[in-house]
Tab-separated table of C-alpha atoms in Angstrom:
chain	number	residue	atom	x	y	z
X	1	PHE	CA	-217.363	-68.571	-106.472
X	2	GLU	CA	-220.632	-68.267	-108.372
X	3	ARG	CA	-218.720	-67.280	-111.530
X	4	VAL	CA	-216.475	-70.328	-111.055
X	5	ALA	CA	-219.498	-72.600	-110.609
X	6	ARG	CA	-221.177	-71.179	-113.736
X	7	GLY	CA	-218.010	-71.820	-115.765
X	8	GLU	CA	-217.350	-68.123	-116.394
X	9	LEU	CA	-214.123	-67.989	-114.352
X	10	LYS	CA	-211.542	-70.755	-114.795
X	11	ARG	CA	-208.809	-69.510	-112.450
X	12	LEU	CA	-209.294	-67.804	-109.095
X	13	ILE	CA	-206.540	-66.939	-106.629
X	14	ILE	CA	-207.444	-65.569	-103.214
X	15	ASN	CA	-204.545	-64.395	-101.052
X	16	MET	CA	-205.288	-63.427	-97.453
X	17	PRO	CA	-203.471	-63.539	-94.120
X	18	PRO	CA	-203.923	-66.513	-91.785
X	19	ARG	CA	-207.193	-66.758	-89.846
X	20	HIS	CA	-209.323	-64.691	-92.265
X	21	THR	CA	-211.919	-67.442	-93.113
X	22	LYS	CA	-210.539	-68.235	-96.572
X	23	SER	CA	-210.553	-71.990	-95.841
X	24	GLU	CA	-214.025	-71.879	-94.306
X	25	PHE	CA	-215.428	-70.450	-97.517
X	26	ALA	CA	-213.241	-72.104	-100.174
X	27	SER	CA	-212.664	-75.570	-98.683
X	28	PHE	CA	-215.830	-76.146	-96.686
X	29	LEU	CA	-218.775	-74.079	-97.901
X	30	LEU	CA	-217.849	-73.877	-101.612
X	31	PRO	CA	-217.592	-77.663	-102.146
X	32	ALA	CA	-220.803	-78.321	-100.203
X	33	TRP	CA	-222.717	-75.634	-102.118
X	34	PHE	CA	-221.223	-76.683	-105.476
X	35	LEU	CA	-222.189	-80.341	-105.002
X	36	GLY	CA	-225.638	-79.232	-103.869
X	37	LYS	CA	-226.127	-77.313	-107.110
X	38	PHE	CA	-224.236	-79.780	-109.325
X	39	PRO	CA	-224.348	-83.208	-107.625
X	40	HIS	CA	-222.872	-84.973	-110.683
X	41	LYS	CA	-219.664	-82.876	-110.708
X	42	LYS	CA	-216.217	-83.709	-109.319
X	43	ILE	CA	-214.056	-81.899	-106.774
X	44	ILE	CA	-210.417	-82.438	-105.873
X	45	GLN	CA	-209.525	-80.730	-102.596
X	46	THR	CA	-205.898	-80.242	-101.612
X	47	ALA	CA	-204.103	-78.727	-98.645
X	48	HIS	CA	-200.492	-78.766	-97.476
X	49	THR	CA	-201.090	-82.055	-95.608
X	50	ALA	CA	-203.378	-84.985	-96.376
X	51	GLU	CA	-204.710	-84.785	-92.805
X	52	LEU	CA	-205.901	-81.222	-93.340
X	53	ALA	CA	-207.423	-82.031	-96.756
X	54	VAL	CA	-209.262	-85.058	-95.336
X	55	GLY	CA	-210.474	-82.898	-92.439
X	56	PHE	CA	-212.121	-80.583	-94.965
X	57	GLY	CA	-213.609	-83.651	-96.661
X	58	ARG	CA	-215.088	-84.836	-93.359
X	59	LYS	CA	-216.711	-81.439	-92.729
X	60	VAL	CA	-218.144	-81.275	-96.257
X	61	ARG	CA	-219.367	-84.897	-96.150
X	62	ASN	CA	-221.040	-84.353	-92.777
X	63	LEU	CA	-222.771	-81.205	-94.012
X	64	VAL	CA	-223.933	-82.891	-97.232
X	65	SER	CA	-225.413	-85.763	-95.220
X	66	SER	CA	-227.207	-83.470	-92.729
X	67	ASP	CA	-230.989	-83.054	-92.673
X	68	PRO	CA	-230.933	-79.259	-93.197
X	69	TYR	CA	-228.689	-79.663	-96.249
X	70	GLN	CA	-230.967	-82.381	-97.611
X	71	LYS	CA	-233.967	-80.051	-97.262
X	72	VAL	CA	-232.222	-77.275	-99.221
X	73	PHE	CA	-230.412	-79.248	-101.941
X	74	GLY	CA	-231.615	-82.846	-101.897
X	75	THR	CA	-228.114	-84.069	-102.850
X	76	LYS	CA	-227.364	-87.346	-101.125
X	77	LEU	CA	-224.245	-89.364	-100.519
X	78	SER	CA	-223.828	-92.695	-102.244
X	79	SER	CA	-224.763	-95.446	-99.805
X	80	ASP	CA	-221.202	-96.810	-99.818
X	81	SER	CA	-219.541	-93.407	-99.194
X	82	LYS	CA	-218.145	-93.438	-95.688
X	83	ALA	CA	-214.517	-92.288	-96.059
X	84	ALA	CA	-213.906	-88.677	-95.071
X	85	GLY	CA	-211.543	-87.886	-97.945
X	86	ARG	CA	-213.103	-89.962	-100.726
X	87	TRP	CA	-216.820	-90.064	-101.252
X	88	ASN	CA	-219.474	-89.828	-103.936
X	89	THR	CA	-222.935	-88.432	-104.381
X	90	ASP	CA	-225.760	-90.771	-105.333
X	91	VAL	CA	-225.672	-89.414	-108.922
X	92	GLY	CA	-221.970	-89.884	-109.602
X	93	GLY	CA	-220.449	-86.720	-108.171
X	94	ASP	CA	-217.048	-87.200	-106.594
X	95	TYR	CA	-215.067	-85.618	-103.748
X	96	PHE	CA	-211.392	-86.495	-103.388
X	97	ALA	CA	-209.019	-84.979	-100.816
X	98	ILE	CA	-205.211	-85.173	-100.947
X	99	GLY	CA	-202.224	-83.428	-99.474
X	100	VAL	CA	-199.789	-81.440	-101.583
X	101	GLY	CA	-197.491	-83.905	-103.294
X	102	GLY	CA	-200.140	-86.639	-103.315
X	103	ALA	CA	-201.114	-88.587	-106.424
X	104	VAL	CA	-204.302	-87.791	-108.309
X	105	THR	CA	-203.968	-90.440	-111.011
X	106	GLY	CA	-207.354	-91.619	-112.233
X	107	LYS	CA	-209.244	-88.668	-110.769
X	108	GLY	CA	-210.821	-85.724	-112.524
X	109	ALA	CA	-211.992	-82.348	-111.259
X	110	ASP	CA	-214.593	-79.853	-112.317
X	111	ILE	CA	-213.154	-77.749	-109.500
X	112	LEU	CA	-209.657	-78.157	-108.108
X	113	ILE	CA	-209.289	-76.393	-104.763
X	114	ILE	CA	-205.791	-75.777	-103.445
X	115	ASP	CA	-205.881	-74.459	-99.887
X	116	ASP	CA	-202.677	-73.154	-98.292
X	117	PRO	CA	-200.225	-75.370	-100.199
X	118	HIS	CA	-197.361	-73.992	-98.084
X	119	SER	CA	-197.292	-74.295	-94.313
X	120	GLU	CA	-195.785	-71.624	-92.089
X	121	GLN	CA	-193.015	-74.096	-91.262
X	122	GLU	CA	-192.182	-74.519	-94.950
X	123	ALA	CA	-192.068	-70.761	-95.351
X	124	ALA	CA	-189.577	-70.538	-92.503
X	125	MET	CA	-187.481	-73.326	-94.066
X	126	ALA	CA	-187.562	-71.616	-97.451
X	127	ALA	CA	-185.305	-68.858	-96.161
X	128	SER	CA	-182.459	-71.373	-96.239
X	129	ASN	CA	-183.921	-73.729	-98.876
X	130	PRO	CA	-186.081	-71.924	-101.478
X	131	ASP	CA	-186.537	-75.197	-103.375
X	132	VAL	CA	-189.430	-75.904	-100.987
X	133	TYR	CA	-191.577	-73.639	-103.158
X	134	ASP	CA	-190.358	-75.228	-106.392
X	135	LYS	CA	-191.502	-78.685	-105.265
X	136	VAL	CA	-195.051	-77.445	-104.751
X	137	TYR	CA	-195.094	-75.744	-108.149
X	138	GLU	CA	-193.750	-78.867	-109.858
X	139	TRP	CA	-196.448	-80.964	-108.165
X	140	TYR	CA	-199.121	-78.468	-109.225
X	141	THR	CA	-198.053	-78.370	-112.879
X	142	SER	CA	-197.458	-82.097	-113.281
X	143	GLY	CA	-200.319	-83.465	-111.186
X	144	PRO	CA	-203.575	-81.801	-110.179
X	145	ARG	CA	-203.637	-79.113	-112.865
X	146	GLN	CA	-203.605	-81.894	-115.457
X	147	ARG	CA	-206.672	-83.527	-113.892
X	148	LEU	CA	-209.191	-80.833	-114.828
X	149	GLN	CA	-212.310	-81.957	-116.633
X	150	PRO	CA	-213.096	-79.984	-119.822
X	151	GLY	CA	-214.238	-76.556	-118.639
X	152	GLY	CA	-212.863	-77.165	-115.135
X	153	ALA	CA	-211.672	-74.432	-112.783
X	154	ILE	CA	-208.878	-73.987	-110.270
X	155	VAL	CA	-209.376	-72.124	-106.994
X	156	ILE	CA	-206.258	-71.339	-104.972
X	157	VAL	CA	-206.594	-69.825	-101.510
X	158	MET	CA	-203.437	-69.145	-99.577
X	159	THR	CA	-201.380	-66.890	-97.426
X	160	ARG	CA	-198.502	-65.340	-99.355
X	161	TRP	CA	-195.089	-66.170	-97.948
X	162	SER	CA	-192.723	-65.312	-100.786
X	163	LYS	CA	-192.505	-64.237	-104.411
X	164	ARG	CA	-191.560	-67.887	-105.081
X	165	ASP	CA	-194.651	-69.407	-103.451
X	166	LEU	CA	-197.343	-71.058	-105.596
X	167	THR	CA	-199.203	-67.813	-106.331
X	168	GLY	CA	-195.951	-66.067	-107.214
X	169	GLN	CA	-194.820	-68.806	-109.573
X	170	ILE	CA	-198.218	-69.040	-111.284
X	171	LEU	CA	-198.300	-65.265	-111.827
X	172	LYS	CA	-194.693	-65.223	-113.059
X	173	ASP	CA	-195.456	-68.036	-115.524
X	174	ALA	CA	-198.647	-66.315	-116.711
X	175	LEU	CA	-196.798	-63.030	-117.286
X	176	ALA	CA	-193.981	-64.805	-119.141
X	177	ASN	CA	-196.525	-66.521	-121.391
X	178	ASP	CA	-198.680	-63.382	-121.730
X	179	SER	CA	-201.716	-65.294	-120.443
X	180	LEU	CA	-202.992	-62.818	-117.847
């Protein structure tokens, strides 16, 4: 995460089983720490549902507005930032949370975090309808990936469910284009 924040690593994929703290670190602590160090930067946080993404936003916003956080970083929320999934720092930083498939038009990201883009239910459905994975990949390539600020990074944390899941399709595309 430090290499991502310093701009040395532009793509990071972390694959771990469920309940191994990947979301706690990548979708809660990373955004809070990043905005503490770089309060003018922008984060887009995604998860397989908007409700989950906004829940991460609420946790991050509440931590950023806490007294202990203020003592360590000094980063403050903009006075008009109350929404859990859309808020700003007082120096122009931005946090925006959406579910997979949601629109990101007009938003930019220094860090795009994609947390578990596939639910366990989708993985079960994919046995009979593998297009479930293709829809997520199409959303990723046509939406959020295009919203990176110059020098921006993408962090994907997820449980692997199939060779056709988002990690699998990204790796397949990278190998086909010799970009690994």
